[in-house]
């Protein structure tokens, strides 16, 4: 994590974030992903509503964004909920969060889906913002870049899958 409690880029495999997701449930709907080696206080890999946003909605025509950080679990299909999270703990600014944003499909892998305040699912792109050393979901990359500077697209969130059966002994 960076100093603002947002997940940052690493090229060191030993520092990679290890995640736990129920792949079957993630094919049926939005689920949370637990960080195995992340913050024990905020164990869910979550989208944290940007503190500079005009509202909690992502989409075309707006620069709004949501950084990836940690929180506790939030309800599936729910708009952002203001609750303790890694950014708020680091910066002292309360923001809305969503943890149940992850979906899996065999063709696309694991993707993030932000729920707007009206309950609609926003079209978003995952980007890396090198100036902030953070990942974010944005609804309009061009508008975001006009306001905050360049981003790098994350075409694929690099994941290494390990099959764990419920009856396996670890």
XYZ file of N, CA and C in Angstrom:
510
model
N 0.842 -1.183 0.000
C 0.000 0.000 0.000
C 0.885 1.243 0.000
N 0.351 2.316 -0.612
C 1.059 3.583 -0.550
C 0.726 4.286 0.773
N 1.220 5.495 0.962
C 1.021 6.194 2.238
C -0.421 6.618 2.469
N -1.262 6.564 1.422
C -2.675 6.924 1.563
C -3.584 5.701 1.699
N -2.992 4.521 1.904
C -3.795 3.325 2.113
C -4.400 2.762 0.844
N -3.767 3.040 -0.294
C -4.242 2.534 -1.595
C -3.234 1.502 -2.098
N -3.729 0.444 -2.732
C -2.816 -0.579 -3.223
C -1.964 -0.027 -4.351
N -0.659 -0.353 -4.291
C 0.341 0.194 -5.201
C 0.926 -0.913 -6.077
N 1.652 -0.505 -7.091
C 2.302 -1.416 -8.025
C 3.567 -1.998 -7.405
N 3.815 -3.262 -7.675
C 5.079 -3.881 -7.291
C 5.567 -4.745 -8.444
N 6.874 -4.818 -8.592
C 7.470 -5.732 -9.565
C 8.153 -6.897 -8.851
N 8.101 -6.886 -7.524
C 8.706 -7.928 -6.705
C 7.666 -9.007 -6.406
N 7.832 -10.207 -6.979
C 6.845 -11.262 -6.737
C 6.620 -11.557 -5.253
N 7.629 -11.386 -4.425
C 7.475 -11.641 -2.992
C 6.548 -10.623 -2.331
N 6.345 -9.476 -2.965
C 5.481 -8.426 -2.420
C 4.093 -8.428 -3.063
N 3.840 -9.362 -3.970
C 2.545 -9.427 -4.655
C 1.414 -9.670 -3.669
N 0.280 -9.061 -3.943
C -0.900 -9.238 -3.109
C -1.519 -10.599 -3.409
N -1.763 -11.387 -2.379
C -2.391 -12.697 -2.515
C -3.865 -12.532 -2.153
N -4.737 -13.003 -3.048
C -6.181 -12.811 -2.891
C -6.918 -14.137 -2.841
N -8.036 -14.145 -2.150
C -8.903 -15.317 -2.055
C -10.276 -14.921 -2.591
N -10.759 -15.667 -3.594
C -12.066 -15.389 -4.192
C -12.769 -16.712 -4.469
N -14.053 -16.753 -4.241
C -14.877 -17.915 -4.568
C -15.243 -17.800 -6.046
N -14.538 -18.547 -6.895
C -14.709 -18.423 -8.345
C -16.088 -18.880 -8.810
N -16.695 -19.830 -8.130
C -18.035 -20.281 -8.521
C -19.044 -19.176 -8.240
N -19.022 -18.639 -7.035
C -19.946 -17.552 -6.683
C -19.703 -16.325 -7.554
N -18.437 -16.072 -7.919
C -18.098 -14.894 -8.723
C -18.601 -15.003 -10.159
N -18.952 -16.211 -10.600
C -19.568 -16.362 -11.921
C -21.067 -16.090 -11.864
N -21.636 -16.137 -10.673
C -23.081 -15.958 -10.498
C -23.456 -14.535 -10.113
N -22.504 -13.773 -9.594
C -22.790 -12.405 -9.157
C -21.551 -11.752 -8.587
N -21.724 -10.551 -8.079
C -20.606 -9.803 -7.521
C -20.243 -10.335 -6.138
N -18.944 -10.496 -5.896
C -18.446 -11.015 -4.626
C -17.276 -10.162 -4.139
N -16.884 -10.393 -2.903
C -15.695 -9.758 -2.339
C -14.486 -10.649 -2.577
N -13.296 -10.029 -2.592
C -12.034 -10.755 -2.617
C -11.282 -10.403 -1.342
N -10.868 -11.420 -0.617
C -10.133 -11.217 0.625
C -8.638 -11.191 0.337
N -7.938 -10.242 0.946
C -6.487 -10.185 0.816
C -5.878 -11.104 1.866
N -5.136 -12.089 1.415
C -4.522 -13.060 2.316
C -3.345 -12.425 3.055
N -2.584 -11.584 2.360
C -1.402 -10.960 2.953
C -1.515 -9.432 2.977
N -2.727 -8.919 2.924
C -2.954 -7.475 2.985
C -3.228 -7.035 4.410
N -3.945 -5.955 4.537
C -4.255 -5.388 5.850
C -5.210 -6.292 6.626
N -4.841 -6.732 7.831
C -5.780 -7.529 8.627
C -6.964 -6.694 9.128
N -6.780 -5.393 9.237
C -7.861 -4.511 9.685
C -8.889 -4.297 8.581
N -8.413 -4.224 7.334
C -9.274 -3.977 6.169
C -9.003 -5.065 5.130
N -9.534 -6.285 5.348
C -9.119 -7.449 4.565
C -9.698 -7.572 3.155
N -10.711 -6.798 2.802
C -11.324 -6.939 1.477
C -10.657 -6.000 0.471
N -10.314 -6.512 -0.724
C -9.828 -5.657 -1.809
C -11.035 -4.888 -2.326
N -11.050 -3.587 -2.087
C -12.250 -2.776 -2.291
C -11.972 -1.566 -3.163
N -13.044 -0.993 -3.691
C -12.979 0.281 -4.408
C -13.376 1.374 -3.421
N -12.518 2.393 -3.312
C -12.711 3.480 -2.356
C -13.039 4.750 -3.128
N -14.220 5.294 -2.914
C -14.675 6.482 -3.635
C -13.644 7.604 -3.500
N -13.264 8.204 -4.630
C -12.253 9.252 -4.626
C -12.661 10.458 -3.795
N -11.744 10.955 -2.962
C -12.066 12.078 -2.078
C -12.319 13.369 -2.851
N -11.857 13.471 -4.102
C -12.073 14.673 -4.912
C -13.302 14.555 -5.818
N -14.032 13.448 -5.728
C -15.216 13.241 -6.570
C -16.318 14.241 -6.236
N -17.157 14.532 -7.240
C -18.318 15.400 -6.998
C -19.487 14.601 -6.428
N -19.491 13.273 -6.653
C -20.499 12.378 -6.085
C -19.934 10.961 -6.139
N -20.746 9.978 -5.838
C -20.270 8.591 -5.773
C -20.550 7.807 -7.047
N -20.766 8.495 -8.165
C -21.087 7.824 -9.423
C -19.914 7.885 -10.394
N -19.642 6.752 -11.047
C -18.633 6.681 -12.094
C -19.346 6.549 -13.423
N -18.772 7.126 -14.481
C -19.379 6.983 -15.794
C -18.890 8.029 -16.765
N -19.399 7.985 -17.991
C -18.994 8.932 -19.029
C -19.267 10.376 -18.616
N -18.335 11.263 -18.998
C -18.519 12.687 -18.758
C -18.112 13.162 -17.380
N -17.586 12.266 -16.553
C -17.174 12.660 -15.204
C -15.756 12.171 -14.927
N -15.032 12.926 -14.125
C -13.675 12.524 -13.746
C -13.656 11.648 -12.493
N -14.796 11.328 -11.938
C -14.860 10.552 -10.698
C -14.078 9.245 -10.816
N -13.580 8.785 -9.687
C -12.720 7.603 -9.643
C -12.893 6.886 -8.309
N -12.394 5.671 -8.249
C -12.378 4.895 -7.004
C -11.051 4.148 -6.948
N -10.223 4.491 -5.957
C -8.949 3.802 -5.768
C -9.182 2.401 -5.210
N -8.233 1.496 -5.476
C -8.281 0.173 -4.856
C -7.539 0.226 -3.530
N -8.213 -0.198 -2.489
C -7.637 -0.227 -1.151
C -8.306 -1.324 -0.354
N -8.280 -1.199 0.941
C -8.868 -2.212 1.799
C -10.040 -1.683 2.600
N -10.992 -2.571 2.868
C -12.128 -2.245 3.740
C -12.634 -3.546 4.355
N -13.654 -3.424 5.172
C -14.382 -4.608 5.602
C -15.462 -4.856 4.553
N -16.181 -5.949 4.694
C -17.148 -6.368 3.678
C -18.329 -5.400 3.565
N -18.791 -5.208 2.324
C -20.005 -4.428 2.059
C -20.999 -5.329 1.331
N -22.290 -4.995 1.352
C -23.287 -5.853 0.706
C -23.110 -5.900 -0.820
N -23.401 -7.045 -1.445
C -23.363 -7.124 -2.905
C -24.414 -6.200 -3.519
N -24.121 -5.708 -4.707
C -25.046 -4.865 -5.483
C -25.450 -3.603 -4.733
N -24.596 -3.133 -3.846
C -24.890 -1.949 -3.040
C -24.029 -0.778 -3.489
N -24.606 0.420 -3.568
C -23.771 1.605 -3.789
C -22.780 1.765 -2.636
N -21.870 2.704 -2.783
C -20.824 2.923 -1.783
C -21.409 3.175 -0.394
N -20.758 2.573 0.596
C -21.138 2.698 1.997
C -19.970 3.367 2.726
N -20.247 4.435 3.468
C -19.188 5.075 4.250
C -18.938 4.222 5.490
N -17.749 3.652 5.540
C -17.346 2.813 6.666
C -15.826 2.836 6.732
N -15.238 2.360 7.826
C -13.782 2.385 7.941
C -13.109 1.664 6.770
N -11.988 2.241 6.321
C -11.239 1.682 5.201
C -9.795 2.159 5.281
N -8.939 1.597 4.444
C -7.509 1.893 4.513
C -7.189 3.345 4.173
N -7.882 3.948 3.205
C -7.640 5.353 2.867
C -8.052 6.262 4.019
N -9.240 6.066 4.535
C -9.729 6.910 5.627
C -8.838 6.792 6.860
N -8.337 5.588 7.137
C -7.439 5.398 8.277
C -6.127 6.153 8.071
N -5.621 6.182 6.828
C -4.348 6.851 6.543
C -4.501 8.362 6.408
N -5.590 8.816 5.777
C -5.749 10.238 5.448
C -6.689 10.988 6.384
N -7.494 10.261 7.142
C -8.441 10.918 8.034
C -9.646 11.503 7.331
N -9.916 11.045 6.107
C -11.049 11.538 5.315
C -12.016 10.381 5.085
N -13.258 10.455 5.583
C -14.203 9.357 5.345
C -14.651 9.320 3.884
N -14.647 8.126 3.294
C -15.129 7.942 1.920
C -15.986 6.687 1.855
N -16.863 6.625 0.858
C -17.666 5.436 0.618
C -16.836 4.340 -0.022
N -17.187 3.102 0.279
C -16.440 1.958 -0.243
C -17.393 0.892 -0.770
N -16.861 0.060 -1.645
C -17.570 -1.124 -2.133
C -16.570 -2.270 -2.175
N -16.897 -3.382 -1.527
C -16.021 -4.554 -1.581
C -16.582 -5.636 -2.497
N -17.881 -5.760 -2.573
C -18.508 -6.812 -3.394
C -18.645 -6.314 -4.826
N -17.482 -6.183 -5.486
C -17.439 -5.605 -6.838
C -16.831 -6.545 -7.863
N -16.445 -7.739 -7.459
C -15.664 -8.620 -8.329
C -16.527 -9.696 -8.970
N -16.297 -9.900 -10.247
C -16.995 -10.933 -11.018
C -15.938 -11.704 -11.808
N -16.196 -12.988 -12.009
C -15.296 -13.821 -12.804
C -16.036 -14.374 -14.007
N -15.379 -14.306 -15.156
C -15.870 -15.013 -16.341
C -14.660 -15.654 -17.008
N -14.821 -16.878 -17.530
C -13.681 -17.569 -18.124
C -12.999 -16.768 -19.235
N -13.750 -15.993 -19.994
C -13.161 -15.227 -21.089
C -12.454 -13.955 -20.664
N -12.921 -13.326 -19.596
C -12.371 -12.033 -19.172
C -11.537 -12.103 -17.904
N -11.647 -13.178 -17.156
C -10.969 -13.262 -15.873
C -11.761 -12.535 -14.802
N -11.069 -11.997 -13.814
C -11.706 -11.274 -12.716
C -11.764 -9.793 -13.079
N -12.960 -9.217 -13.002
C -13.150 -7.804 -13.332
C -13.908 -7.108 -12.205
N -13.686 -5.786 -12.116
C -14.331 -4.975 -11.078
C -15.552 -4.266 -11.653
N -16.601 -4.138 -10.834
C -17.861 -3.518 -11.262
C -18.372 -2.587 -10.170
N -18.307 -1.275 -10.405
C -18.761 -0.255 -9.458
C -20.271 -0.093 -9.572
N -20.949 0.033 -8.440
C -22.395 0.256 -8.412
C -22.651 1.735 -8.103
N -23.319 2.437 -9.029
C -23.643 3.852 -8.841
C -24.755 4.028 -7.812
N -24.985 5.272 -7.400
C -25.960 5.563 -6.338
C -27.384 5.180 -6.715
N -27.683 5.091 -8.024
C -29.025 4.684 -8.458
C -29.157 3.167 -8.596
N -28.101 2.427 -8.238
C -28.117 0.968 -8.317
C -27.635 0.408 -9.638
N -27.322 1.268 -10.610
C -26.838 0.792 -11.911
C -25.358 0.422 -11.814
N -24.963 -0.515 -12.662
C -23.573 -0.947 -12.714
C -22.832 -0.063 -13.710
N -21.809 0.634 -13.256
C -21.064 1.568 -14.102
C -20.075 0.833 -14.998
N -19.935 1.327 -16.214
C -18.862 0.866 -17.094
C -17.585 1.535 -16.600
N -16.589 0.754 -16.218
C -15.353 1.327 -15.690
C -14.140 0.700 -16.349
N -13.028 1.390 -16.213
C -11.738 0.857 -16.634
C -10.805 0.893 -15.438
N -9.997 -0.147 -15.306
C -8.976 -0.186 -14.272
C -7.717 0.451 -14.843
N -7.192 1.465 -14.147
C -5.985 2.154 -14.594
C -4.990 2.230 -13.444
N -3.732 2.449 -13.818
C -2.683 2.710 -12.838
C -2.301 4.173 -12.962
N -2.224 4.868 -11.835
C -1.859 6.278 -11.808
C -0.477 6.364 -11.173
N 0.546 6.520 -12.015
C 1.918 6.488 -11.502
C 2.201 7.645 -10.552
N 1.606 8.812 -10.776
C 1.855 9.959 -9.893
C 1.327 9.717 -8.477
N 0.352 8.838 -8.336
C -0.212 8.505 -7.020
C 0.260 7.135 -6.537
N 0.947 6.393 -7.409
C 1.325 5.009 -7.141
C 0.118 4.228 -6.634
N -0.954 4.261 -7.455
C -2.206 3.615 -7.051
C -2.979 3.140 -8.277
N -3.852 2.168 -8.044
C -4.776 1.682 -9.066
C -6.143 2.295 -8.808
N -6.889 2.561 -9.898
C -8.219 3.152 -9.724
C -9.165 2.650 -10.796
N -10.448 2.640 -10.446
C -11.518 2.436 -11.418
C -11.975 3.819 -11.849
N -12.094 4.031 -13.154
C -12.595 5.307 -13.670
C -13.675 5.026 -14.703
N -14.643 5.923 -14.791
C -15.722 5.776 -15.754
C -15.437 6.477 -17.067
N -14.565 7.484 -17.043
C -14.205 8.242 -18.243
C -12.729 8.607 -18.121
N -11.878 7.803 -18.756
C -10.431 7.987 -18.639
C -10.013 9.365 -19.131
N -10.574 9.827 -20.256
C -10.195 11.137 -20.805
C -10.498 12.257 -19.816
N -11.682 12.243 -19.214
C -12.037 13.272 -18.229
C -11.143 13.187 -16.986
N -10.850 11.979 -16.560
C -9.958 11.807 -15.412
C -8.594 12.411 -15.718
N -8.038 12.103 -16.904
C -6.706 12.583 -17.262
C -6.657 14.099 -17.414
N -7.732 14.731 -17.896
C -7.780 16.196 -17.989
C -7.624 16.809 -16.602
N -8.218 16.199 -15.607
C -8.213 16.739 -14.249
C -7.022 16.302 -13.399
N -6.524 15.085 -13.614
C -5.525 14.541 -12.695
C -4.230 14.077 -13.349
N -4.141 14.094 -14.665
C -2.916 13.678 -15.327
C -3.012 12.288 -15.922
N -1.904 11.829 -16.504
C -1.920 10.586 -17.279
C -2.127 9.332 -16.430
N -2.678 8.324 -17.092
C -2.876 7.007 -16.494
C -2.273 5.959 -17.414
N -2.126 4.781 -16.899
C -1.716 3.634 -17.703
C -2.830 2.601 -17.623
N -3.325 2.144 -18.787
C -4.403 1.150 -18.738
C -3.900 -0.173 -18.178
N -4.745 -0.828 -17.442
C -4.457 -2.168 -16.929
C -5.347 -3.116 -17.709
N -4.856 -3.570 -18.841
C -5.666 -4.440 -19.681
C -5.961 -5.748 -18.977
N -5.001 -6.203 -18.192
C -5.180 -7.446 -17.452
C -4.635 -7.245 -16.048
N -5.440 -7.560 -15.079
C -4.969 -7.608 -13.703
C -4.320 -8.971 -13.552
N -3.019 -8.993 -13.374
C -2.292 -10.259 -13.353
C -2.664 -11.076 -12.129
N -3.260 -12.219 -12.384
C -3.668 -13.124 -11.317
C -3.071 -14.498 -11.573
N -2.674 -15.159 -10.511
C -2.222 -16.538 -10.584
C -3.234 -17.354 -9.799
N -3.910 -18.264 -10.487
C -4.980 -19.037 -9.865
C -4.438 -20.304 -9.230
N -4.910 -20.604 -8.026
C -4.610 -21.855 -7.340
C -5.935 -22.474 -6.940
N -6.178 -23.686 -7.381
C -7.421 -24.370 -7.024
C -7.283 -24.936 -5.616
N -8.216 -24.563 -4.775
C -8.257 -25.076 -3.409
C -9.623 -25.709 -3.219
N -9.623 -26.976 -2.872
C -10.900 -27.643 -2.637
C -11.269 -27.517 -1.168
N -12.546 -27.578 -0.892
C -13.028 -27.415 0.479
C -12.536 -28.531 1.398
N -12.234 -29.694 0.838
C -11.823 -30.828 1.659
C -10.312 -30.996 1.732
N -9.556 -30.094 1.112
C -8.104 -30.250 1.115
C -7.534 -29.890 2.483
N -6.447 -30.534 2.824
C -5.756 -30.267 4.085
C -4.575 -29.374 3.761
N -4.475 -28.242 4.436
C -3.387 -27.291 4.179
C -2.288 -27.426 5.198
